[in-house]
Amino acid sequence: MDAAHAMDLAREALKVTLVVGAPMLVATLVIALVVSLLQAATQIQDQALTFVPKLIAVAVTAALAGHWMLTRLIDFAKVMFGTG
């Protein structure tokens, strides 16, 4: 394996990591923004109020997009091991 091939694999690994992690990160970001706005409007500063909705959002996102994320990871693994 030459350096150019190794760099291509590393670039692809970073790309797959960003693409697979993006749905959960975006869902968490949106929920955090909404909860922060609600906390600012109501002046309720409870830590559980920020954690629980984000946890639920991540679980729902994983349930909805899990198959797609797993397919992307399996495709990448096949490329890495040279079987795809």
mmCIF file with all atom_site columns, C-alpha atoms in Angstrom:
data_model
loop_
_atom_site.group_PDB
_atom_site.id
_atom_site.type_symbol
_atom_site.label_atom_id
_atom_site.label_alt_id
_atom_site.label_comp_id
_atom_site.label_asym_id
_atom_site.label_entity_id
_atom_site.label_seq_id
_atom_site.pdbx_PDB_ins_code
_atom_site.Cartn_x
_atom_site.Cartn_y
_atom_site.Cartn_z
_atom_site.occupancy
_atom_site.B_iso_or_equiv
_atom_site.pdbx_formal_charge
_atom_site.auth_seq_id
_atom_site.auth_comp_id
_atom_site.auth_asym_id
_atom_site.auth_atom_id
_atom_site.pdbx_PDB_model_num
ATOM 1  C CA . MET A 1 1  ? 0.000   0.000  0.000  1.00 0.00 ? 1  MET A CA 1
ATOM 2  C CA . ASP A 1 2  ? 1.443   3.331  -0.999 1.00 0.00 ? 2  ASP A CA 1
ATOM 3  C CA . ALA A 1 3  ? 0.968   6.660  0.761  1.00 0.00 ? 3  ALA A CA 1
ATOM 4  C CA . ALA A 1 4  ? -1.641  7.925  -1.695 1.00 0.00 ? 4  ALA A CA 1
ATOM 5  C CA . HIS A 1 5  ? -3.825  4.861  -1.153 1.00 0.00 ? 5  HIS A CA 1
ATOM 6  C CA . ALA A 1 6  ? -3.495  5.197  2.616  1.00 0.00 ? 6  ALA A CA 1
ATOM 7  C CA . MET A 1 7  ? -4.501  8.859  2.432  1.00 0.00 ? 7  MET A CA 1
ATOM 8  C CA . ASP A 1 8  ? -7.532  7.978  0.287  1.00 0.00 ? 8  ASP A CA 1
ATOM 9  C CA . LEU A 1 9  ? -8.627  5.368  2.836  1.00 0.00 ? 9  LEU A CA 1
ATOM 10 C CA . ALA A 1 10 ? -8.124  7.818  5.716  1.00 0.00 ? 10 ALA A CA 1
ATOM 11 C CA . ARG A 1 11 ? -10.115 10.499 3.870  1.00 0.00 ? 11 ARG A CA 1
ATOM 12 C CA . GLU A 1 12 ? -12.914 8.037  3.181  1.00 0.00 ? 12 GLU A CA 1
ATOM 13 C CA . ALA A 1 13 ? -12.918 6.933  6.831  1.00 0.00 ? 13 ALA A CA 1
ATOM 14 C CA . LEU A 1 14 ? -13.340 10.525 7.995  1.00 0.00 ? 14 LEU A CA 1
ATOM 15 C CA . LYS A 1 15 ? -16.083 11.120 5.436  1.00 0.00 ? 15 LYS A CA 1
ATOM 16 C CA . VAL A 1 16 ? -17.998 8.016  6.517  1.00 0.00 ? 16 VAL A CA 1
ATOM 17 C CA . THR A 1 17 ? -17.605 9.001  10.177 1.00 0.00 ? 17 THR A CA 1
ATOM 18 C CA . LEU A 1 18 ? -19.079 12.440 9.527  1.00 0.00 ? 18 LEU A CA 1
ATOM 19 C CA . VAL A 1 19 ? -21.925 11.123 7.389  1.00 0.00 ? 19 VAL A CA 1
ATOM 20 C CA . VAL A 1 20 ? -22.867 8.358  9.831  1.00 0.00 ? 20 VAL A CA 1
ATOM 21 C CA . GLY A 1 21 ? -22.670 10.588 12.896 1.00 0.00 ? 21 GLY A CA 1
ATOM 22 C CA . ALA A 1 22 ? -24.449 13.570 11.361 1.00 0.00 ? 22 ALA A CA 1
ATOM 23 C CA . PRO A 1 23 ? -28.089 12.482 11.874 1.00 0.00 ? 23 PRO A CA 1
ATOM 24 C CA . MET A 1 24 ? -27.689 12.005 15.615 1.00 0.00 ? 24 MET A CA 1
ATOM 25 C CA . LEU A 1 25 ? -25.631 15.161 15.994 1.00 0.00 ? 25 LEU A CA 1
ATOM 26 C CA . VAL A 1 26 ? -28.156 17.263 14.079 1.00 0.00 ? 26 VAL A CA 1
ATOM 27 C CA . ALA A 1 27 ? -31.073 15.837 16.079 1.00 0.00 ? 27 ALA A CA 1
ATOM 28 C CA . THR A 1 28 ? -29.249 16.568 19.337 1.00 0.00 ? 28 THR A CA 1
ATOM 29 C CA . LEU A 1 29 ? -28.391 20.081 18.192 1.00 0.00 ? 29 LEU A CA 1
ATOM 30 C CA . VAL A 1 30 ? -32.002 20.882 17.278 1.00 0.00 ? 30 VAL A CA 1
ATOM 31 C CA . ILE A 1 31 ? -33.360 19.492 20.552 1.00 0.00 ? 31 ILE A CA 1
ATOM 32 C CA . ALA A 1 32 ? -30.708 21.338 22.566 1.00 0.00 ? 32 ALA A CA 1
ATOM 33 C CA . LEU A 1 33 ? -31.593 24.605 20.845 1.00 0.00 ? 33 LEU A CA 1
ATOM 34 C CA . VAL A 1 34 ? -35.321 24.168 21.497 1.00 0.00 ? 34 VAL A CA 1
ATOM 35 C CA . VAL A 1 35 ? -34.776 23.196 25.136 1.00 0.00 ? 35 VAL A CA 1
ATOM 36 C CA . SER A 1 36 ? -32.405 26.126 25.652 1.00 0.00 ? 36 SER A CA 1
ATOM 37 C CA . LEU A 1 37 ? -34.977 28.536 24.262 1.00 0.00 ? 37 LEU A CA 1
ATOM 38 C CA . LEU A 1 38 ? -37.652 27.065 26.516 1.00 0.00 ? 38 LEU A CA 1
ATOM 39 C CA . GLN A 1 39 ? -35.342 27.271 29.536 1.00 0.00 ? 39 GLN A CA 1
ATOM 40 C CA . ALA A 1 40 ? -34.526 30.891 28.762 1.00 0.00 ? 40 ALA A CA 1
ATOM 41 C CA . ALA A 1 41 ? -38.194 31.760 28.349 1.00 0.00 ? 41 ALA A CA 1
ATOM 42 C CA . THR A 1 42 ? -39.341 30.007 31.537 1.00 0.00 ? 42 THR A CA 1
ATOM 43 C CA . GLN A 1 43 ? -36.156 30.483 33.604 1.00 0.00 ? 43 GLN A CA 1
ATOM 44 C CA . ILE A 1 44 ? -36.184 26.801 34.615 1.00 0.00 ? 44 ILE A CA 1
ATOM 45 C CA . GLN A 1 45 ? -32.582 25.618 34.921 1.00 0.00 ? 45 GLN A CA 1
ATOM 46 C CA . ASP A 1 46 ? -32.861 21.874 35.526 1.00 0.00 ? 46 ASP A CA 1
ATOM 47 C CA . GLN A 1 47 ? -30.076 19.631 34.182 1.00 0.00 ? 47 GLN A CA 1
ATOM 48 C CA . ALA A 1 48 ? -32.410 16.668 33.624 1.00 0.00 ? 48 ALA A CA 1
ATOM 49 C CA . LEU A 1 49 ? -34.544 18.865 31.408 1.00 0.00 ? 49 LEU A CA 1
ATOM 50 C CA . THR A 1 50 ? -31.658 19.182 28.950 1.00 0.00 ? 50 THR A CA 1
ATOM 51 C CA . PHE A 1 51 ? -30.413 15.597 29.120 1.00 0.00 ? 51 PHE A CA 1
ATOM 52 C CA . VAL A 1 52 ? -33.591 13.539 28.777 1.00 0.00 ? 52 VAL A CA 1
ATOM 53 C CA . PRO A 1 53 ? -34.932 15.071 25.516 1.00 0.00 ? 53 PRO A CA 1
ATOM 54 C CA . LYS A 1 54 ? -31.502 14.765 23.880 1.00 0.00 ? 54 LYS A CA 1
ATOM 55 C CA . LEU A 1 55 ? -31.281 11.123 24.975 1.00 0.00 ? 55 LEU A CA 1
ATOM 56 C CA . ILE A 1 56 ? -34.718 10.436 23.521 1.00 0.00 ? 56 ILE A CA 1
ATOM 57 C CA . ALA A 1 57 ? -33.812 12.235 20.273 1.00 0.00 ? 57 ALA A CA 1
ATOM 58 C CA . VAL A 1 58 ? -30.667 10.156 19.868 1.00 0.00 ? 58 VAL A CA 1
ATOM 59 C CA . ALA A 1 59 ? -32.593 6.936  20.531 1.00 0.00 ? 59 ALA A CA 1
ATOM 60 C CA . VAL A 1 60 ? -35.302 7.835  18.005 1.00 0.00 ? 60 VAL A CA 1
ATOM 61 C CA . THR A 1 61 ? -32.741 8.896  15.416 1.00 0.00 ? 61 THR A CA 1
ATOM 62 C CA . ALA A 1 62 ? -30.789 5.683  15.906 1.00 0.00 ? 62 ALA A CA 1
ATOM 63 C CA . ALA A 1 63 ? -33.982 3.659  15.525 1.00 0.00 ? 63 ALA A CA 1
ATOM 64 C CA . LEU A 1 64 ? -35.020 5.495  12.359 1.00 0.00 ? 64 LEU A CA 1
ATOM 65 C CA . ALA A 1 65 ? -31.628 5.881  10.651 1.00 0.00 ? 65 ALA A CA 1
ATOM 66 C CA . GLY A 1 66 ? -29.856 2.871  12.157 1.00 0.00 ? 66 GLY A CA 1
ATOM 67 C CA . HIS A 1 67 ? -30.315 0.625  9.141  1.00 0.00 ? 67 HIS A CA 1
ATOM 68 C CA . TRP A 1 68 ? -28.967 3.284  6.789  1.00 0.00 ? 68 TRP A CA 1
ATOM 69 C CA . MET A 1 69 ? -25.978 3.995  9.077  1.00 0.00 ? 69 MET A CA 1
ATOM 70 C CA . LEU A 1 70 ? -25.171 0.296  9.412  1.00 0.00 ? 70 LEU A CA 1
ATOM 71 C CA . THR A 1 71 ? -25.361 -0.155 5.640  1.00 0.00 ? 71 THR A CA 1
ATOM 72 C CA . ARG A 1 72 ? -22.883 2.709  5.126  1.00 0.00 ? 72 ARG A CA 1
ATOM 73 C CA . LEU A 1 73 ? -20.500 1.211  7.707  1.00 0.00 ? 73 LEU A CA 1
ATOM 74 C CA . ILE A 1 74 ? -20.723 -2.267 6.166  1.00 0.00 ? 74 ILE A CA 1
ATOM 75 C CA . ASP A 1 75 ? -20.036 -0.848 2.698  1.00 0.00 ? 75 ASP A CA 1
ATOM 76 C CA . PHE A 1 76 ? -16.996 0.983  4.053  1.00 0.00 ? 76 PHE A CA 1
ATOM 77 C CA . ALA A 1 77 ? -15.766 -2.158 5.816  1.00 0.00 ? 77 ALA A CA 1
ATOM 78 C CA . LYS A 1 78 ? -16.047 -4.098 2.569  1.00 0.00 ? 78 LYS A CA 1
ATOM 79 C CA . VAL A 1 79 ? -13.940 -1.458 0.819  1.00 0.00 ? 79 VAL A CA 1
ATOM 80 C CA . MET A 1 80 ? -11.391 -1.519 3.640  1.00 0.00 ? 80 MET A CA 1
ATOM 81 C CA . PHE A 1 81 ? -11.044 -5.290 3.529  1.00 0.00 ? 81 PHE A CA 1
ATOM 82 C CA . GLY A 1 82 ? -11.088 -5.378 -0.257 1.00 0.00 ? 82 GLY A CA 1
ATOM 83 C CA . THR A 1 83 ? -14.184 -7.526 -0.673 1.00 0.00 ? 83 THR A CA 1
ATOM 84 C CA . GLY A 1 84 ? -16.503 -4.883 -2.113 1.00 0.00 ? 84 GLY A CA 1
#
